[in-house]
PDB file of C-alpha atoms (C1' of nucleotides) in Angstrom:
ATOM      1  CA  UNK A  45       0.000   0.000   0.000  1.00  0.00           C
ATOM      2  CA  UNK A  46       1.380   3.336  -1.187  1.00  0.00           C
ATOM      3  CA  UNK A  47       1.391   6.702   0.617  1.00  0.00           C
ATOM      4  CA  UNK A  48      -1.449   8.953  -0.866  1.00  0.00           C
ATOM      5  CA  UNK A  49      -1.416  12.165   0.921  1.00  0.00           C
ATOM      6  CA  UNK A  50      -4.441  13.759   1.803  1.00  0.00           C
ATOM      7  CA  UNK A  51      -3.351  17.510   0.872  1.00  0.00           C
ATOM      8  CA  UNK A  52      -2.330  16.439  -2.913  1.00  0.00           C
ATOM      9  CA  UNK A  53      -5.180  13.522  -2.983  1.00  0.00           C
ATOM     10  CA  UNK A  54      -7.679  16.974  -2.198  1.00  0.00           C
ATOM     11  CA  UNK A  55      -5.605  19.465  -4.469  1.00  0.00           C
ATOM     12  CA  UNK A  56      -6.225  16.589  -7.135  1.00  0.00           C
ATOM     13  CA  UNK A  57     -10.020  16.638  -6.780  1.00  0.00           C
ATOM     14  CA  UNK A  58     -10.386  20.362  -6.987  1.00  0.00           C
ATOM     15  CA  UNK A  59     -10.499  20.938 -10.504  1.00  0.00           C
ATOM     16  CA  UNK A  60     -13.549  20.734 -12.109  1.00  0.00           C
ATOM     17  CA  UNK A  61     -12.410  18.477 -15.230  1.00  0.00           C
ATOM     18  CA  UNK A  62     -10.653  16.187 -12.709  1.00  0.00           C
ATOM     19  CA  UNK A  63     -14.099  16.018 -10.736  1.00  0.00           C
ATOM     20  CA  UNK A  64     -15.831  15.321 -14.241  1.00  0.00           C
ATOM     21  CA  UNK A  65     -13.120  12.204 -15.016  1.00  0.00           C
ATOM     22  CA  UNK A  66     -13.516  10.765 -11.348  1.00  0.00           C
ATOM     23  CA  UNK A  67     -17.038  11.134 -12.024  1.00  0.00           C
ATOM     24  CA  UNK A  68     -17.224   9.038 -14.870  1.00  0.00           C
ATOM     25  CA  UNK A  69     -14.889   6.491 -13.728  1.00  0.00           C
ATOM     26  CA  UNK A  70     -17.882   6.220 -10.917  1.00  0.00           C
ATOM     27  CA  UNK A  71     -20.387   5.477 -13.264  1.00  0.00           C
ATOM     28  CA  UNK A  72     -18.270   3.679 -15.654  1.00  0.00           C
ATOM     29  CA  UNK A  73     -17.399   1.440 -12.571  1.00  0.00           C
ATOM     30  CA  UNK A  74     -15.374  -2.240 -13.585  1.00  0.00           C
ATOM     31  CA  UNK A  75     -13.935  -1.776 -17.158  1.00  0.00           C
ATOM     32  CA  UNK A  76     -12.807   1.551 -16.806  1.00  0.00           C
ATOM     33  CA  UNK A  77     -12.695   3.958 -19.411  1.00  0.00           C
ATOM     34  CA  UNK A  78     -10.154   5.415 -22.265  1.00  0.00           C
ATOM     35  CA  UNK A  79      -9.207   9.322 -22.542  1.00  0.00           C
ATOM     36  CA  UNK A  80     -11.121   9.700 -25.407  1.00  0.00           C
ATOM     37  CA  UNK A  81     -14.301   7.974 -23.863  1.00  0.00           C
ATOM     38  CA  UNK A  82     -14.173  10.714 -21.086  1.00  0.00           C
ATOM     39  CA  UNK A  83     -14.948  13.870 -23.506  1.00  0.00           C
ATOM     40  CA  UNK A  84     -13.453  17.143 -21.978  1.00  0.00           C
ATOM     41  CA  UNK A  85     -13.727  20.331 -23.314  1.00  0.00           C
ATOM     42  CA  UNK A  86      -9.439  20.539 -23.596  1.00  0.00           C
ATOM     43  CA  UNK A  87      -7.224  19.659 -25.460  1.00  0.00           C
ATOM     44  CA  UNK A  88      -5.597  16.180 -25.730  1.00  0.00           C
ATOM     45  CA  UNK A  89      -2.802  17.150 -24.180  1.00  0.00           C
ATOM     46  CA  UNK A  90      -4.270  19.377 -21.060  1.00  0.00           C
ATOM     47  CA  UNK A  91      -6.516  16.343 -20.773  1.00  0.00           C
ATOM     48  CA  UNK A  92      -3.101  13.900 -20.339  1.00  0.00           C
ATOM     49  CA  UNK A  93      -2.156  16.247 -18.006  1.00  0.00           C
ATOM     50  CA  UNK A  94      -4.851  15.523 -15.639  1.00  0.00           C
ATOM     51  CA  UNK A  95      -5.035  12.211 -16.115  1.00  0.00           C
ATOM     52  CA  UNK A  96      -1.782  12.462 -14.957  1.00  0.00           C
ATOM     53  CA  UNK A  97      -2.591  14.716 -11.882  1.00  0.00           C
ATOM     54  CA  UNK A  98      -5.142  11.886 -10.889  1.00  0.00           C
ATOM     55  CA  UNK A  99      -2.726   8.997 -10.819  1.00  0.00           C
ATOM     56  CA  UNK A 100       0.293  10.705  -8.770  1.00  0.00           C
ATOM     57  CA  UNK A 101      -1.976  11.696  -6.499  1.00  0.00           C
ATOM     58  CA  UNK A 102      -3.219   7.950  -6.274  1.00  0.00           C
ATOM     59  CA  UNK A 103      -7.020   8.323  -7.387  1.00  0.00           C
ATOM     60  CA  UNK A 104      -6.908   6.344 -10.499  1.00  0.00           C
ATOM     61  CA  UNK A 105      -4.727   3.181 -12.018  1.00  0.00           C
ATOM     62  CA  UNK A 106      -3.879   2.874 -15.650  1.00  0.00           C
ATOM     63  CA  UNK A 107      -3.058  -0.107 -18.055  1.00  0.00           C
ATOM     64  CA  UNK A 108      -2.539  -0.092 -21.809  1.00  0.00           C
ATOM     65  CA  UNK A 109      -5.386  -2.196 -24.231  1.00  0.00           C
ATOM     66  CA  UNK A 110      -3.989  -1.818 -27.505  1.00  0.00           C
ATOM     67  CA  UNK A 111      -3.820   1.865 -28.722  1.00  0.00           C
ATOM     68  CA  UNK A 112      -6.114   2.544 -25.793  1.00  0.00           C
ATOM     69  CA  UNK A 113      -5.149   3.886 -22.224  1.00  0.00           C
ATOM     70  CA  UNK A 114      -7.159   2.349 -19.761  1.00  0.00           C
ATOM     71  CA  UNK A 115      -8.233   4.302 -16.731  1.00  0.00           C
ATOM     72  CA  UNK A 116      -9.546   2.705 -13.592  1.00  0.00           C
ATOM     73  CA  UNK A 117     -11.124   4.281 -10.138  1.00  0.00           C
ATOM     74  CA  UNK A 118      -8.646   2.802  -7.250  1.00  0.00           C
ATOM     75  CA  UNK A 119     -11.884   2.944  -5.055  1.00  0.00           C
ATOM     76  CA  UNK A 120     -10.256   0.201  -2.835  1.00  0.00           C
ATOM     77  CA  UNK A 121      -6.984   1.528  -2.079  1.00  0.00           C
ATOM     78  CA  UNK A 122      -8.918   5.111  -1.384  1.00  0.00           C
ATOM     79  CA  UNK A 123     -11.887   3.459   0.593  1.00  0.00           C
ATOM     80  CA  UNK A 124      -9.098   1.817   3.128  1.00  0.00           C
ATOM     81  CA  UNK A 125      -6.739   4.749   3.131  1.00  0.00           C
ATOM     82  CA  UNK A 126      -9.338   7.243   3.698  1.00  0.00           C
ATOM     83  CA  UNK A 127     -12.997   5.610   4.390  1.00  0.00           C
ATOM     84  CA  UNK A 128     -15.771   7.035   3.111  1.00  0.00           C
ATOM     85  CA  UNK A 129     -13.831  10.109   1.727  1.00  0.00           C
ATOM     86  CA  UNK A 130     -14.255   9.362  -1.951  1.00  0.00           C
ATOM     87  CA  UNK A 131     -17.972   7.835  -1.216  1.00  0.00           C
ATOM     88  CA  UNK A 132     -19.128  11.749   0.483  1.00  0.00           C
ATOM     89  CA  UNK A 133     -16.957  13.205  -2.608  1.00  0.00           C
ATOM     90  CA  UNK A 134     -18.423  11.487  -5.457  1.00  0.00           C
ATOM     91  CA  UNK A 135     -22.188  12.292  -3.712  1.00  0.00           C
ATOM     92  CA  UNK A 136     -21.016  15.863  -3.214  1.00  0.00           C
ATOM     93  CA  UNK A 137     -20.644  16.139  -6.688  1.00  0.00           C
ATOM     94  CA  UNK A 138     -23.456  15.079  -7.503  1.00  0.00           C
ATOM     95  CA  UNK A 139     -25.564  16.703  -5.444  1.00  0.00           C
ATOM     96  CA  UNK A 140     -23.817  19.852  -6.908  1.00  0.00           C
ATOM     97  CA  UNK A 141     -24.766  18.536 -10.409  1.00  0.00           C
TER      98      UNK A 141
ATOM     99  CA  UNK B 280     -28.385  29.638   2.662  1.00  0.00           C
ATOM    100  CA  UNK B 281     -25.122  30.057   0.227  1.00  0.00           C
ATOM    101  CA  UNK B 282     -23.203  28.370  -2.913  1.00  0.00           C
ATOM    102  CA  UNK B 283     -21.013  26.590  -1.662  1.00  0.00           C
ATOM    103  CA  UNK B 284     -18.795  25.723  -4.690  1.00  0.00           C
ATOM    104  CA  UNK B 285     -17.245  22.085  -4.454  1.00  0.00           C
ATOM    105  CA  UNK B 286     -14.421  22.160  -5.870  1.00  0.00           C
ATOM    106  CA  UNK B 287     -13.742  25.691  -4.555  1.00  0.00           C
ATOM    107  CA  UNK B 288     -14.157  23.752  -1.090  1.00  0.00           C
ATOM    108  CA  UNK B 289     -11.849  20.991  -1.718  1.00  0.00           C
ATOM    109  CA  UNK B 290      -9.048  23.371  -3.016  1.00  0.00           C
ATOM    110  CA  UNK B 291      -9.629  25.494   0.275  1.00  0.00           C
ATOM    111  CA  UNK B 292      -9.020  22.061   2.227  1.00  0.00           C
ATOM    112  CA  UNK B 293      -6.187  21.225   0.146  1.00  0.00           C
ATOM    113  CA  UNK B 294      -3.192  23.396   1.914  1.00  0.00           C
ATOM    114  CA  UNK B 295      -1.730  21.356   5.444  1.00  0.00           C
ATOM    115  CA  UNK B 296      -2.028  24.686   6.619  1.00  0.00           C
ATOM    116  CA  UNK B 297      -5.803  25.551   6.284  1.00  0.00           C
ATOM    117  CA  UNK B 298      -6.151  21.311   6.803  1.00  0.00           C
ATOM    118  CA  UNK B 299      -4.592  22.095  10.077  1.00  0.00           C
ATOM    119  CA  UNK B 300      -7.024  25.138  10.971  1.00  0.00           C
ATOM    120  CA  UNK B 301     -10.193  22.736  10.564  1.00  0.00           C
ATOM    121  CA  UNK B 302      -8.915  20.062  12.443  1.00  0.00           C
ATOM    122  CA  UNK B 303      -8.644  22.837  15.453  1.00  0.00           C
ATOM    123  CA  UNK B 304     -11.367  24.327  14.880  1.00  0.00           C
ATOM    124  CA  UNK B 305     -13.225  20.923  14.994  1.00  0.00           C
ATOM    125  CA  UNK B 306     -11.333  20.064  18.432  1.00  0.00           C
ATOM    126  CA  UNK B 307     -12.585  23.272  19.604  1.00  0.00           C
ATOM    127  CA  UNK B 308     -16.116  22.590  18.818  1.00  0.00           C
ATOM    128  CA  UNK B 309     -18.515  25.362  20.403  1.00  0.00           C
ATOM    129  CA  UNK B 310     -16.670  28.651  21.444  1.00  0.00           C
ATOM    130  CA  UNK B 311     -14.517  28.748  18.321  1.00  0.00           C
ATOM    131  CA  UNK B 312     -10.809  29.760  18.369  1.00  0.00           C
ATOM    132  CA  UNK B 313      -9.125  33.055  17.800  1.00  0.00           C
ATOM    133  CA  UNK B 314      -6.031  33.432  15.264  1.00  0.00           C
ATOM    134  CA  UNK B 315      -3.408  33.511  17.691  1.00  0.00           C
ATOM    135  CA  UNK B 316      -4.968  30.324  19.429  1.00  0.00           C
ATOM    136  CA  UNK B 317      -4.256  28.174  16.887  1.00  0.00           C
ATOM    137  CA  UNK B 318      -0.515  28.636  16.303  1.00  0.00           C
ATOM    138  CA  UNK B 319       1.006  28.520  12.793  1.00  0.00           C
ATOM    139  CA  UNK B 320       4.536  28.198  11.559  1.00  0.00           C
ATOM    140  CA  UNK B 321       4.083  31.221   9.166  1.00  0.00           C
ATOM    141  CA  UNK B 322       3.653  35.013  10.021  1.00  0.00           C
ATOM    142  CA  UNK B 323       0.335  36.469  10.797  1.00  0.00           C
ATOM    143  CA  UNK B 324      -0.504  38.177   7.563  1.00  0.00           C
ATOM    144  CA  UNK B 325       0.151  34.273   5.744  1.00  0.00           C
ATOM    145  CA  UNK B 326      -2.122  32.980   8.221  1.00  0.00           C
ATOM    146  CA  UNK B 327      -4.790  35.665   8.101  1.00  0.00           C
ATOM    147  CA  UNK B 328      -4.545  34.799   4.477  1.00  0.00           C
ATOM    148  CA  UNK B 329      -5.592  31.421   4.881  1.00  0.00           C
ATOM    149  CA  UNK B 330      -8.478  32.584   7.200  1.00  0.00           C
ATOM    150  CA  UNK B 331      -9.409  34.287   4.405  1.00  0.00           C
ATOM    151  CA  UNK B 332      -9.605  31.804   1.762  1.00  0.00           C
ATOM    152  CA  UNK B 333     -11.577  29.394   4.396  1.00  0.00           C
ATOM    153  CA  UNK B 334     -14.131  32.214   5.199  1.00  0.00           C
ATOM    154  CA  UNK B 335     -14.844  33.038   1.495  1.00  0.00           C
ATOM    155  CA  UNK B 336     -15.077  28.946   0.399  1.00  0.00           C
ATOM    156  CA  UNK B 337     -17.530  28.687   3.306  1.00  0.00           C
ATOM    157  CA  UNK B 338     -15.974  26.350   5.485  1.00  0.00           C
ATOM    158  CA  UNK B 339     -15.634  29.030   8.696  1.00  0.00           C
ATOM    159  CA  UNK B 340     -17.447  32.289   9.768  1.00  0.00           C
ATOM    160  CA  UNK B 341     -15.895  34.601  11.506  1.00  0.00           C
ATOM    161  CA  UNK B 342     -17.385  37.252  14.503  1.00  0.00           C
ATOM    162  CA  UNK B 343     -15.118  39.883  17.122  1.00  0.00           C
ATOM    163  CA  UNK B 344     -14.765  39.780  19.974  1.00  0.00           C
ATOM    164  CA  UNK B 345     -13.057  42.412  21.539  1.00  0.00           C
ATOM    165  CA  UNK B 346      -9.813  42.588  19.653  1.00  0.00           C
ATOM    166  CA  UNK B 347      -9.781  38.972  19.169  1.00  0.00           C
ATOM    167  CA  UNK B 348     -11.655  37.518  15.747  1.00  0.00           C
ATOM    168  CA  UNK B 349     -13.023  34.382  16.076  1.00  0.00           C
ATOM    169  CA  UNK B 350     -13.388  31.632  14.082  1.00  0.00           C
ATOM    170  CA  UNK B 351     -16.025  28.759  13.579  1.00  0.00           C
ATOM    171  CA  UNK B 352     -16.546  25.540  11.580  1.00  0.00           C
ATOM    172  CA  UNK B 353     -19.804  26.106   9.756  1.00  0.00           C
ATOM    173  CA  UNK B 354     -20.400  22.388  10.145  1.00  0.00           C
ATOM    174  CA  UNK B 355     -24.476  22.736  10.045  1.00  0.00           C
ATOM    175  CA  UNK B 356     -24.310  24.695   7.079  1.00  0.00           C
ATOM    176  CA  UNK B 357     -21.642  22.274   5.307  1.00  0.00           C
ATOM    177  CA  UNK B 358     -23.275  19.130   6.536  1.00  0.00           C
ATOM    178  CA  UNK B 359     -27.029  20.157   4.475  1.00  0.00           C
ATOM    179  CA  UNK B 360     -24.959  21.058   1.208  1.00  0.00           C
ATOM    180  CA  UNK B 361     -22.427  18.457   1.131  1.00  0.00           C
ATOM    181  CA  UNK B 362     -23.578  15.302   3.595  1.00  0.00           C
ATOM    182  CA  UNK B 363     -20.880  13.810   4.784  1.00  0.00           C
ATOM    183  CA  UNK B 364     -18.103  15.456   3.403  1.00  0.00           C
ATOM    184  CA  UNK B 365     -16.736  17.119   6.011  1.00  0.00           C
ATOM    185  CA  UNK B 366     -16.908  14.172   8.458  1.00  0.00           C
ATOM    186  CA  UNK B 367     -15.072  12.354   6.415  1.00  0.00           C
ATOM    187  CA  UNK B 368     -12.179  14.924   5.261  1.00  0.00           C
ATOM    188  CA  UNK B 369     -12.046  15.396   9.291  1.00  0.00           C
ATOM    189  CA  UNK B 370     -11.244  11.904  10.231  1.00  0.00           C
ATOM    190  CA  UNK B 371      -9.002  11.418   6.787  1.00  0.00           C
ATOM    191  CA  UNK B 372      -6.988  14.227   8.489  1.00  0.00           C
ATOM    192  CA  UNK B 373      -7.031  12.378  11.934  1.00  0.00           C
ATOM    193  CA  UNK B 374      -5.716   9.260   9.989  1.00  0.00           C
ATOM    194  CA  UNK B 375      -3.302  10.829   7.935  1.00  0.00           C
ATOM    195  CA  UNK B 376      -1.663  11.983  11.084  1.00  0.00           C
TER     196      UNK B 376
ATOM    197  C1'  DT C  90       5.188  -0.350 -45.251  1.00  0.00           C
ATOM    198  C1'  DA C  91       2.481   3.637 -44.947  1.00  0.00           C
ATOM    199  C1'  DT C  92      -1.359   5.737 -42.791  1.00  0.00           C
ATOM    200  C1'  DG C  93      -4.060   6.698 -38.952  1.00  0.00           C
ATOM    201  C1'  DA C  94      -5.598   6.704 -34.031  1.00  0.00           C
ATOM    202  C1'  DA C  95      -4.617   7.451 -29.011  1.00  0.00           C
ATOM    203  C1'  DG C  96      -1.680   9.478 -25.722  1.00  0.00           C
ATOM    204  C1'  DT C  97       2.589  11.640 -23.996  1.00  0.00           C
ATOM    205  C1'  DT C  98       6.206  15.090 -23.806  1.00  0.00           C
ATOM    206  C1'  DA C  99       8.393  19.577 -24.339  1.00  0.00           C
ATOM    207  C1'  DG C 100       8.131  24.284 -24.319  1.00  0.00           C
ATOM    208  C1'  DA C 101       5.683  28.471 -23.785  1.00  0.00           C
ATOM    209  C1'  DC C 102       2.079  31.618 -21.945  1.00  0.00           C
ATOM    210  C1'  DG C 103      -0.669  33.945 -18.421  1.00  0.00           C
ATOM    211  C1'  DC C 104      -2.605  33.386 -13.992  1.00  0.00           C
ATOM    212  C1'  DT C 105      -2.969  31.939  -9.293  1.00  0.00           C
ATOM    213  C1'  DC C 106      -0.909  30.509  -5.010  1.00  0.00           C
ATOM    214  C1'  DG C 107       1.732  30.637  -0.635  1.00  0.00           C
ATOM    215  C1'  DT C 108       4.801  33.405   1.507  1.00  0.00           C
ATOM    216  C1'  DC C 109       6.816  37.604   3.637  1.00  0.00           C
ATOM    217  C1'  DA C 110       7.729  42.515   5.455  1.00  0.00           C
ATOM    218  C1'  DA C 111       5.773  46.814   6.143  1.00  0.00           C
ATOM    219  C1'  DA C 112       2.120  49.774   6.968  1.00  0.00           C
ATOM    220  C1'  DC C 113      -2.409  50.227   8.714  1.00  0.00           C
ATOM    221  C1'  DA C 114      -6.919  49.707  11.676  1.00  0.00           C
ATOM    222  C1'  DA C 115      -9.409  48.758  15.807  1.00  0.00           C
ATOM    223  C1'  DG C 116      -9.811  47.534  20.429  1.00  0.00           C
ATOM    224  C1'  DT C 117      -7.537  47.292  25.320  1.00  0.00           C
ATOM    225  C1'  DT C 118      -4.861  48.905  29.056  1.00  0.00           C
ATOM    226  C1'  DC C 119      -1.915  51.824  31.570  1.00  0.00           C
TER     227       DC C 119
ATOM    228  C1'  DG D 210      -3.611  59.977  25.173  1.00  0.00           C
ATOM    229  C1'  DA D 211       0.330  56.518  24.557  1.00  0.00           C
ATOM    230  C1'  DA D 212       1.606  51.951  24.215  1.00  0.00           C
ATOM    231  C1'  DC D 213       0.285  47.353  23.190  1.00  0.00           C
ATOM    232  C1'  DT D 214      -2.346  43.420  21.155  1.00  0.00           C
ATOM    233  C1'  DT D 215      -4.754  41.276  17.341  1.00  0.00           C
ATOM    234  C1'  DG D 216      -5.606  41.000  12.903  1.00  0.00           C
ATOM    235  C1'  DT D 217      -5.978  42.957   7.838  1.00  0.00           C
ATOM    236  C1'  DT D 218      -4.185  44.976   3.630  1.00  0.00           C
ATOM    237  C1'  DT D 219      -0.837  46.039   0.188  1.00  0.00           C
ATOM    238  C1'  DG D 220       2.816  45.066  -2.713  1.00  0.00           C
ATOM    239  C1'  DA D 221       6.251  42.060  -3.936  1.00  0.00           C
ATOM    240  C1'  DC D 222       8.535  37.540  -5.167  1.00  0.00           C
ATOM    241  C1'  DG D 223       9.211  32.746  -6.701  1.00  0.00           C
ATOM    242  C1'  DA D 224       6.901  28.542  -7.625  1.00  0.00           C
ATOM    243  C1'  DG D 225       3.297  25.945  -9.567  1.00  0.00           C
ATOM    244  C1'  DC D 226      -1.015  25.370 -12.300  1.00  0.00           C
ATOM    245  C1'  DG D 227      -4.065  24.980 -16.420  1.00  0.00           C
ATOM    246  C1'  DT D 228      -3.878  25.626 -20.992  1.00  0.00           C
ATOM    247  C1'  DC D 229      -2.235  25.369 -25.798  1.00  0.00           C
ATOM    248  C1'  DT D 230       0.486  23.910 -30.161  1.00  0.00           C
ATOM    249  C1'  DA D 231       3.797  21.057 -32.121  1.00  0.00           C
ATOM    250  C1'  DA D 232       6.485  17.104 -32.273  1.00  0.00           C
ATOM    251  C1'  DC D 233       6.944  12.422 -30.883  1.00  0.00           C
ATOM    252  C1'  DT D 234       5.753   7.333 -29.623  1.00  0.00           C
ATOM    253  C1'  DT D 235       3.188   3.169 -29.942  1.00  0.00           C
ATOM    254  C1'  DC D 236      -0.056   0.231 -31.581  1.00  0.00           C
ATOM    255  C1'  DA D 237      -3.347  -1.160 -35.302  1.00  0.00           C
ATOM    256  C1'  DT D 238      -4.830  -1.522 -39.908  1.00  0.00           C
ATOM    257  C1'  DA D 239      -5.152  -0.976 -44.838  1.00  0.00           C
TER     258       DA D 239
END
DNA sequence: TATGAAGTTAGACGCTCGTCAAACAAGTTC
DNA sequence: GAACTTGTTTGACGAGCGTCTAACTTCATA
């Protein structure tokens, strides 16, 4: 088990288009989803970069399929370094719309 | 009753400094804590900075007394637009240590 | 093998952030 | 009223962020 700090795993939620990924990696659930399956009004590149944001700060996993990277919710590793955080997160945003 | 902006709240909780003002003020509970109670390693302009950005993201309010200002956790209000959230940020922060 | 699709990297650009020292404001106390 | 305490504001500085375009990599497919 790795060391996700709570500062950067916050800093990492508090951009809207970093909500909107973690967001649809919720609803995606198992399978995960590609970049391009997660549309964000950005460019490629901006969007790479916070896909990258997400995994440093420990929120997501990623594996290659083919020409496709794979991103994955590490609800697991959040839900028994932080309980319930990402749960009262993911409602919060929501309930927010 | 306010917009509380979500991820304007998470960035505000995203600094160990302003992290470490909640967690005091949430020891503190009723009364609420001046400034100069809760003791910072920067100087006091930095920390009436932070003050600042936790007042205007909606996590604290702030009333005088005296010469002191004191500071609340507006845990009521924060509980009805985002259940749970702060609960759980709060213990994430007593778990992180 | 050449073309295309999906992402990443590098570099640049404004903007924001966290920090400080200095000056200021408001209340308290002698 | 003078000195002190508590906190805010202003202006500055360096670092980091979010964004873009352009060039590159890797895999798949025609």
């Amino acid at each position: 088990m790795e060391e996700i700090d709570l500062p950067g795993l916050l800093h990492a939620l508090s951009d809207p288009m970093r909500l909107e990924i973690v967001r649809s990696l919720f609803c995606a659930q198992q399978g995960g989803l590609s970049c391009k399956q997660i549309e964000l009004p950005v460019s490629k590149a901006t969007a790479s970069h916070h896909f990258k944001v997400l995994r440093e700060a420990g929120v997501i996993a990623q594996h290659d399929e083919g020409t496709r990277r794979i991103s994955d919710l590490r609800s697991d590793d959040l839900e028994r370094r932080f309980p319930g955080l990402l749960d009262s997160v993911l409602r919060a945003a929501q309930a927010e719309e």
